[in-house]
CSV table of C-alpha atoms in Angstrom, one decimal:
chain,number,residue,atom,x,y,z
P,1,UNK,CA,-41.6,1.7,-15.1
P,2,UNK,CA,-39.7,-0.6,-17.4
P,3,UNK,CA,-41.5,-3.2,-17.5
P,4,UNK,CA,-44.5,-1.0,-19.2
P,5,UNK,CA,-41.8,0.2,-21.4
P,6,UNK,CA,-41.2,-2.9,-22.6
P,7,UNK,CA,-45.0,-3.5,-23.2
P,8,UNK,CA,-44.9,0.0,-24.9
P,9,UNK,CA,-42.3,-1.3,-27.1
P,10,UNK,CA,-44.5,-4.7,-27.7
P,11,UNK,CA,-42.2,-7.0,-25.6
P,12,UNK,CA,-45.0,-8.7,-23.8
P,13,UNK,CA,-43.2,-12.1,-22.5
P,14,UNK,CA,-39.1,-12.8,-22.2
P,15,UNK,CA,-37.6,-15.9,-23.5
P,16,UNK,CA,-35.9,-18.3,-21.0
P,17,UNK,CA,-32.4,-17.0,-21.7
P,18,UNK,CA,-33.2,-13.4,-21.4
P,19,UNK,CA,-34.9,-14.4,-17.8
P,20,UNK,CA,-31.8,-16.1,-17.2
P,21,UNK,CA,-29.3,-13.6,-17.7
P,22,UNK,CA,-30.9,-11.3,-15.8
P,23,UNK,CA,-30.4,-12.7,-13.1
P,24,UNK,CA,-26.8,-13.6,-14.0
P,25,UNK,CA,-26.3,-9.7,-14.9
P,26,UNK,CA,-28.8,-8.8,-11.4
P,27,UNK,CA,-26.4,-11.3,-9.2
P,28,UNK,CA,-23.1,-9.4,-10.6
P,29,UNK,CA,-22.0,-12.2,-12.8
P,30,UNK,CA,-20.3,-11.8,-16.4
P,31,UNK,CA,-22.8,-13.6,-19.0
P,32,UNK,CA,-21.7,-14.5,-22.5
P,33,UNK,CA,-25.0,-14.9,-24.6
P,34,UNK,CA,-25.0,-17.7,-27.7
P,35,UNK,CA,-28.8,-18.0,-29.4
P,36,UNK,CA,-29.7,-17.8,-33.2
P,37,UNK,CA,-30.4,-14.6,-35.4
P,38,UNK,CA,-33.1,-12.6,-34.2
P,39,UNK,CA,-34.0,-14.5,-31.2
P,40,UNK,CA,-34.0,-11.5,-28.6
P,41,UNK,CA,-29.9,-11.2,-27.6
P,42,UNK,CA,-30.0,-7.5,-27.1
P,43,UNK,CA,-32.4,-7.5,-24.6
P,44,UNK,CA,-30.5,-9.8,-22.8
P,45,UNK,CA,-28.5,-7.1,-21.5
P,46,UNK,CA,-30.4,-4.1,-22.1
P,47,UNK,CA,-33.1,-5.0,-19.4
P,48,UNK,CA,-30.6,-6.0,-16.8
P,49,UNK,CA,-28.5,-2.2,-17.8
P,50,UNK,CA,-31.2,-0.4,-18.0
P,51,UNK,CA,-33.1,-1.5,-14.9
P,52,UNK,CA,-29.9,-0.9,-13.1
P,53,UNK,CA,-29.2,2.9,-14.4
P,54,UNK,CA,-32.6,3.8,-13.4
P,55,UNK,CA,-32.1,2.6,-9.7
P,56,UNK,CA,-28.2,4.3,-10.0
P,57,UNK,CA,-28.0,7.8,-11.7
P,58,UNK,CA,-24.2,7.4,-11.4
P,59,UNK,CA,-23.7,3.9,-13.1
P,60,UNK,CA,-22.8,4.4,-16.8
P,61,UNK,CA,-22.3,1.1,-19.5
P,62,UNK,CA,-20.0,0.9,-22.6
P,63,UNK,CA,-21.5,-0.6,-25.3
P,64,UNK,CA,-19.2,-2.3,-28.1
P,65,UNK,CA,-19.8,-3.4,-31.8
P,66,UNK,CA,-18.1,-4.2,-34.4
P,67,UNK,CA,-19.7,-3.0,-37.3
P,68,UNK,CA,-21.5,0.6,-37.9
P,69,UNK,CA,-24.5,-0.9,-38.9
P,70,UNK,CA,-25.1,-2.6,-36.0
P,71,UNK,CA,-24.0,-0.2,-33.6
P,72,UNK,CA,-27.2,2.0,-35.3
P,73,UNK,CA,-29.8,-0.4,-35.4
P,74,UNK,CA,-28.9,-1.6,-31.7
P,75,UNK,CA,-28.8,2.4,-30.8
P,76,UNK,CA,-32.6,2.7,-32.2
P,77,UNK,CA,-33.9,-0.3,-30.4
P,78,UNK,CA,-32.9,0.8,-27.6
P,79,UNK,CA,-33.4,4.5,-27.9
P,80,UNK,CA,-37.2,3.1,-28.5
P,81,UNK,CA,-37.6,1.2,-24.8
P,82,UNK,CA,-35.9,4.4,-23.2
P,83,UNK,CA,-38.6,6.4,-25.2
P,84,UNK,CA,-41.2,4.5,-24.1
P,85,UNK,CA,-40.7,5.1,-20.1
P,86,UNK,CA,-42.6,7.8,-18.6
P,87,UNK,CA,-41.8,11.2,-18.8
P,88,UNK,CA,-41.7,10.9,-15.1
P,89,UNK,CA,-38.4,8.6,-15.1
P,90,UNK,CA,-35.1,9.8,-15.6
P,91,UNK,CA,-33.8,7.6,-18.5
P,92,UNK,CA,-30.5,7.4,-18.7
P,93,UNK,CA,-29.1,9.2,-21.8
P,94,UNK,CA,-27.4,7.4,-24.8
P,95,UNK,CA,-25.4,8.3,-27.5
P,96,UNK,CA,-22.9,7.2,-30.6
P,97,UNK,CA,-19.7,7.8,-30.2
P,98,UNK,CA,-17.8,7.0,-33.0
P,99,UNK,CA,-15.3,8.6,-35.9
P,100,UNK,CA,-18.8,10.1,-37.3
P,101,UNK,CA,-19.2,11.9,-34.1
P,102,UNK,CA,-19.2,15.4,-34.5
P,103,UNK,CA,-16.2,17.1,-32.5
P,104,UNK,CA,-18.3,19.5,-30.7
P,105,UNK,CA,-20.8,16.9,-29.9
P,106,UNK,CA,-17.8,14.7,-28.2
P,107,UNK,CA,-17.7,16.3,-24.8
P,108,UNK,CA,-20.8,16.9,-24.1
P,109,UNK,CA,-21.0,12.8,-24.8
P,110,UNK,CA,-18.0,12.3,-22.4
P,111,UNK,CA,-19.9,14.7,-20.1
P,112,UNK,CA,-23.2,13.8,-19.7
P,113,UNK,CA,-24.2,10.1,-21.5
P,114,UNK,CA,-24.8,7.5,-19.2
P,115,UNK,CA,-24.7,4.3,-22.1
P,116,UNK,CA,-21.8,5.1,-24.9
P,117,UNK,CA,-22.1,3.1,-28.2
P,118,UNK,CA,-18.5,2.7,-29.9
P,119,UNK,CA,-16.2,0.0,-31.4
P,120,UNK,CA,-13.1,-0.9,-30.7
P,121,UNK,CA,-11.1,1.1,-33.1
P,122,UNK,CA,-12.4,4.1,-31.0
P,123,UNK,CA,-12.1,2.5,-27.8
P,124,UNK,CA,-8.2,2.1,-28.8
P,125,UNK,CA,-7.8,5.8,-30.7
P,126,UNK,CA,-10.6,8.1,-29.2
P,127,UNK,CA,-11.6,7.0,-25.6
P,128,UNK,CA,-8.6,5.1,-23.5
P,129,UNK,CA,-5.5,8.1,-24.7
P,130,UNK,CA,-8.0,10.4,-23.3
P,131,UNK,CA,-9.4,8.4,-20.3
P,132,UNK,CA,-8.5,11.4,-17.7
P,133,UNK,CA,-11.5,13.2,-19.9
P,134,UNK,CA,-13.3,10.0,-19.7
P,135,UNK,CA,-13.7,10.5,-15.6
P,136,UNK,CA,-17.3,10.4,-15.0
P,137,UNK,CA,-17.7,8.2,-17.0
P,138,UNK,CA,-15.5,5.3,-16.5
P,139,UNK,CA,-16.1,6.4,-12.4
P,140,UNK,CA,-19.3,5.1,-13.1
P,141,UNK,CA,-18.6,2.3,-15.6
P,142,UNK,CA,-20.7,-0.5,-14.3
P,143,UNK,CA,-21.4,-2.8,-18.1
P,144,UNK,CA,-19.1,-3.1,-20.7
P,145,UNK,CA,-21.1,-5.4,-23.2
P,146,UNK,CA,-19.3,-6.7,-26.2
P,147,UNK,CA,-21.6,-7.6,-29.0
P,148,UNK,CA,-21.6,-9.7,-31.6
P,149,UNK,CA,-18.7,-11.9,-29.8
P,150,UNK,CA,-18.4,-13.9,-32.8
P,151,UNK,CA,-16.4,-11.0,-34.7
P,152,UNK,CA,-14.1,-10.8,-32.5
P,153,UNK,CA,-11.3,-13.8,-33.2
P,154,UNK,CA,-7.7,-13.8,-35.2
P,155,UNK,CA,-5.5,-10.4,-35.2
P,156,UNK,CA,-8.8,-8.4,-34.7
P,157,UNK,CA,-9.8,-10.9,-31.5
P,158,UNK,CA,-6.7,-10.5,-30.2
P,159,UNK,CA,-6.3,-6.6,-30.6
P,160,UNK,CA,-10.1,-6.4,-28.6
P,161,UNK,CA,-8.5,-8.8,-25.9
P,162,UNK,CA,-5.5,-6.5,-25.5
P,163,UNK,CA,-8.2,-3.1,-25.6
P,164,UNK,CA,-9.8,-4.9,-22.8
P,165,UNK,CA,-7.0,-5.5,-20.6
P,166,UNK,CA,-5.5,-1.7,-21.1
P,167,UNK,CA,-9.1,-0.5,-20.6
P,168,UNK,CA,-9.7,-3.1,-17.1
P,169,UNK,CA,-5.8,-1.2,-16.4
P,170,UNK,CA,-7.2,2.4,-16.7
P,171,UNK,CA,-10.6,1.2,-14.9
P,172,UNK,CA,-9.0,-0.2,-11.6
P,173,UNK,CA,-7.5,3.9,-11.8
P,174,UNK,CA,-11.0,4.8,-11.0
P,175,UNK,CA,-12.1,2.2,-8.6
């Protein structure tokens, strides 16, 4: 289960705030997440997803960053908790979907992941013009987590408000 993953993965306790919103995330509220560098952010939401894919094989989440770099390294980490459930568990499947991402590789992304990694420049040009290929996906769309929130403020804050609003547009055409 996940919580042995997360001992796999050397997570033995959670701090206060990671108890806190998950039971924000759990009870269907919107959480926004402000703690210092390295104090456990990610996990903040990556418990409350995960544990929620596992009990919903059609629930998908859209992960956001805005820089490359950390869209990998947040990709690894939690590629490592998924790795670490039993083989027994159908872990949801993740993958990067960026302007790196192959062209052959992009529909069976659009097909099959259940947790997409991107940024919003993709979001704008690669995912929302195409949203009718986008149908399992965004049927499911249950997270939307914007990381780093911190980036996102001037032209470039207000170009990710404006994504989110065409993207909450094209979501409300799949229920």
């Amino acid at each position: 289960n996940l919580n042995n993953a997360l001992i796999r993965s050397e997570i033995m306790s959670l701090y206060t705030h990671q108890v806190t919103s998950y039971k924000n995330i759990a009870a269907g509220k919107n959480i926004v997440v402000f703690t210092g560098t390295a104090s456990g952010k990610s996990l903040c939401y990556n418990i409350p997803v995960i544990d929620d894919l596992l009990s919903d094989q059609k629930k998908t989440a859209l992960y956001l960053f805005p820089t490359k770099a950390l869209s990998q390294d947040q990709y690894q980490k939690l590629n490592s908790i998924l790795g670490n459930l039993p083989p027994s568990i159908d872990a949801p499947s993740i993958a990067m979907y960026d302007g790196d991402t192959p062209t052959d590789a992009r529909r069976k992304i659009r097909d099959r992941a259940r947790i997409v990694f991107s940024n919003p420049d993709m979001l704008h040009a690669g995912i929302l013009p195409y949203h009718m290929l986008w149908d399992r996906f965004f049927s499911g769309l249950s997270y939307v987590v914007l990381d780093e929130a911190h980036y996102y403020r001037g032209v470039f804050g207000s170009h990710v408000a404006n994504l989110i609003r065409r993207m909450k547009r094209i979501l409300s055409h799949y229920n």
